[in-house]
Amino acid sequence: MNRAPQDVNPPLPTEPQGLAAPVWIKRGTPDYWRVSVALFLAGFATFSLLYCVQPLLPELARTFAVSPAQSALALSVSTACLAVSIVLAGALSEGLGRRKLMFVSMALAALCNLGASFLPQWHALLAARALEGLLLGGVPAVAMAYLSEEIDPPGLGFAMGLYVGGTALGGMLGRVGMSAMTEFWGWRHALAALSVLDLLAALGFVWLLPNSRNFVKKTGLGAQHHLQAWGQHLQHKGLPLLFFIAFGLMGVFVSIYNYAGFLLSASPYNMSQLEISHIFYAYLLGTAASPIAGGLADKLGRGPVLVAGTLLMAAGVGLTLFEPLAVIVTGVVLLTAGFFVAHSVASGWVGRLATQSKGHASSLYLWSYYMGSSVLGAGAGWFWSRWGWLGVSSVALLVLTLVMALALRVQWLSVQATKGRLA
């Protein structure tokens, strides 16, 4: 029985023609593990910095006397600016190189977060979070491009999964650690301590990561080059579908976590900040599920694993509609596992479909991903203010239904591509 190929479109022409064959980093070698650990640290630092304010939203609402929807801007402005800077960073990395850009972005973002911890005014805090989002854009798109360029294709799924696992652990510790430290030291000291930890992670990253072997620096690239590269990816049959999938996956994920804190801190649960933070331990499943999903995608094909992850998310959201606390927590766990399965597979698929200008393709995927976080994460506050948790979860299920349709469409394109090659 023939297995479905990983691409849904004939590969784009490689660029430039006539280059020597790539010198891949093969799975199991020392360099493979150096890359994997370094990118794990990059994912950890980036996402702990980005999401450390999420468990603080009720605390920020009280401290600065703002509404729940307004407090969500502390996260949404960062992800919106990150979405913009990712597009620019993916383009800049084609001329500046991957390793240096990622390190500088991580280090400056950590210093910016440290400064934000001492700001007394709400709008100043939002401005600092916006700047932090702009700085962090130099990591995610470039990390995906680096892995796609340097890792031997049979080992790419596992390496990409480990990177996404690092983002999961960073997201979890950024949230749980912030909640625990806030309980004892206050949120300002907690924010400062996390910033120092992430600065150390940036130093570990640059020490471990090998220089690029297959990256070809491109100089004199004007706006026309970047527009052409983005346009070529948007004309691809499969890539735009993955971009829309990223928007929906991340939007639902952030919306549920943004307002779960408000749900659980109110009656009948009346949970404390520290107690609410325990739901973020669900991120441990993301750490484990991501590399497993990547490995399964390498063996079984990306389509079935992507569909399964989306279904798992929908099941999790459905469970949060029930009142018992144990059922809600189970729903959040399923949502988290499904999200990291789906995101790991979709992000790796982008790297395989885009055979040229990978930084541009990755940046478009992540632009969609973080715009989903900003638009749906903040927009869900409107539904929360009017219909409570029922409004938030209903929107989430509607979006996941659309994501499922798109995932099935990508799978169908994959099957059609197989039939065309076998005809």
mmCIF file of C-alpha atoms in Angstrom, residues 38-53 78-79 82 102-111 113 132-141 143 163-175 194-203 205:
data_model
loop_
_atom_site.group_PDB
_atom_site.id
_atom_site.type_symbol
_atom_site.label_atom_id
_atom_site.label_comp_id
_atom_site.label_asym_id
_atom_site.label_seq_id
_atom_site.Cartn_x
_atom_site.Cartn_y
_atom_site.Cartn_z
ATOM 1 C CA ALA A 38 19.561 24.743 21.457
ATOM 2 C CA LEU A 39 16.222 25.100 19.685
ATOM 3 C CA PHE A 40 14.499 23.675 22.757
ATOM 4 C CA LEU A 41 16.042 26.540 24.775
ATOM 5 C CA ALA A 42 14.968 29.018 22.093
ATOM 6 C CA GLY A 43 11.395 27.774 22.259
ATOM 7 C CA PHE A 44 11.478 27.847 26.054
ATOM 8 C CA ALA A 45 12.782 31.420 26.299
ATOM 9 C CA THR A 46 10.568 32.836 23.572
ATOM 10 C CA PHE A 47 7.308 31.450 24.851
ATOM 11 C CA SER A 48 7.910 31.930 28.549
ATOM 12 C CA LEU A 49 8.598 35.612 27.814
ATOM 13 C CA LEU A 50 5.596 35.913 25.546
ATOM 14 C CA TYR A 51 3.011 34.175 27.733
ATOM 15 C CA CYS A 52 4.207 34.985 31.243
ATOM 16 C CA VAL A 53 1.466 37.625 31.526
ATOM 17 C CA SER A 78 2.694 41.296 22.121
ATOM 18 C CA THR A 79 1.382 38.631 19.784
ATOM 19 C CA LEU A 82 5.181 39.490 17.028
ATOM 20 C CA MET A 102 17.802 34.492 16.922
ATOM 21 C CA PHE A 103 20.263 35.183 19.752
ATOM 22 C CA VAL A 104 20.000 38.978 19.570
ATOM 23 C CA SER A 105 16.209 38.765 19.498
ATOM 24 C CA MET A 106 16.063 36.504 22.560
ATOM 25 C CA ALA A 107 18.529 38.550 24.612
ATOM 26 C CA LEU A 108 16.964 41.950 23.891
ATOM 27 C CA ALA A 109 13.447 40.628 24.537
ATOM 28 C CA ALA A 110 14.530 39.291 27.944
ATOM 29 C CA LEU A 111 16.011 42.687 28.838
ATOM 30 C CA ASN A 113 10.704 42.112 29.859
ATOM 31 C CA GLU A 132 8.949 42.786 23.368
ATOM 32 C CA GLY A 133 6.698 41.215 20.752
ATOM 33 C CA LEU A 134 8.592 43.017 17.995
ATOM 34 C CA LEU A 135 11.904 41.718 19.336
ATOM 35 C CA LEU A 136 10.739 38.129 19.750
ATOM 36 C CA GLY A 137 9.812 37.921 16.077
ATOM 37 C CA GLY A 138 13.420 37.068 15.305
ATOM 38 C CA VAL A 139 13.092 33.589 16.801
ATOM 39 C CA PRO A 140 10.081 31.472 15.678
ATOM 40 C CA ALA A 141 10.144 31.888 11.896
ATOM 41 C CA ALA A 143 14.030 28.624 13.989
ATOM 42 C CA TYR A 163 11.434 22.600 19.340
ATOM 43 C CA VAL A 164 7.661 22.842 19.711
ATOM 44 C CA GLY A 165 8.037 20.856 22.940
ATOM 45 C CA GLY A 166 10.393 23.574 24.165
ATOM 46 C CA THR A 167 7.745 26.155 23.396
ATOM 47 C CA ALA A 168 5.291 24.060 25.415
ATOM 48 C CA LEU A 169 7.609 23.815 28.421
ATOM 49 C CA GLY A 170 8.416 27.510 28.195
ATOM 50 C CA GLY A 171 4.745 28.343 28.006
ATOM 51 C CA MET A 172 3.991 26.141 30.997
ATOM 52 C CA LEU A 173 6.824 27.331 33.247
ATOM 53 C CA GLY A 174 6.238 30.912 32.212
ATOM 54 C CA ARG A 175 2.659 30.601 33.396
ATOM 55 C CA LEU A 194 11.716 35.062 34.743
ATOM 56 C CA SER A 195 13.510 37.605 32.563
ATOM 57 C CA VAL A 196 16.883 36.716 34.086
ATOM 58 C CA LEU A 197 16.235 32.992 33.560
ATOM 59 C CA ASP A 198 15.420 33.567 29.900
ATOM 60 C CA LEU A 199 18.544 35.657 29.393
ATOM 61 C CA LEU A 200 20.557 32.648 30.610
ATOM 62 C CA ALA A 201 18.638 30.425 28.182
ATOM 63 C CA ALA A 202 19.638 32.766 25.338
ATOM 64 C CA LEU A 203 23.304 32.401 26.290
ATOM 65 C CA PHE A 205 21.326 28.697 22.957
#
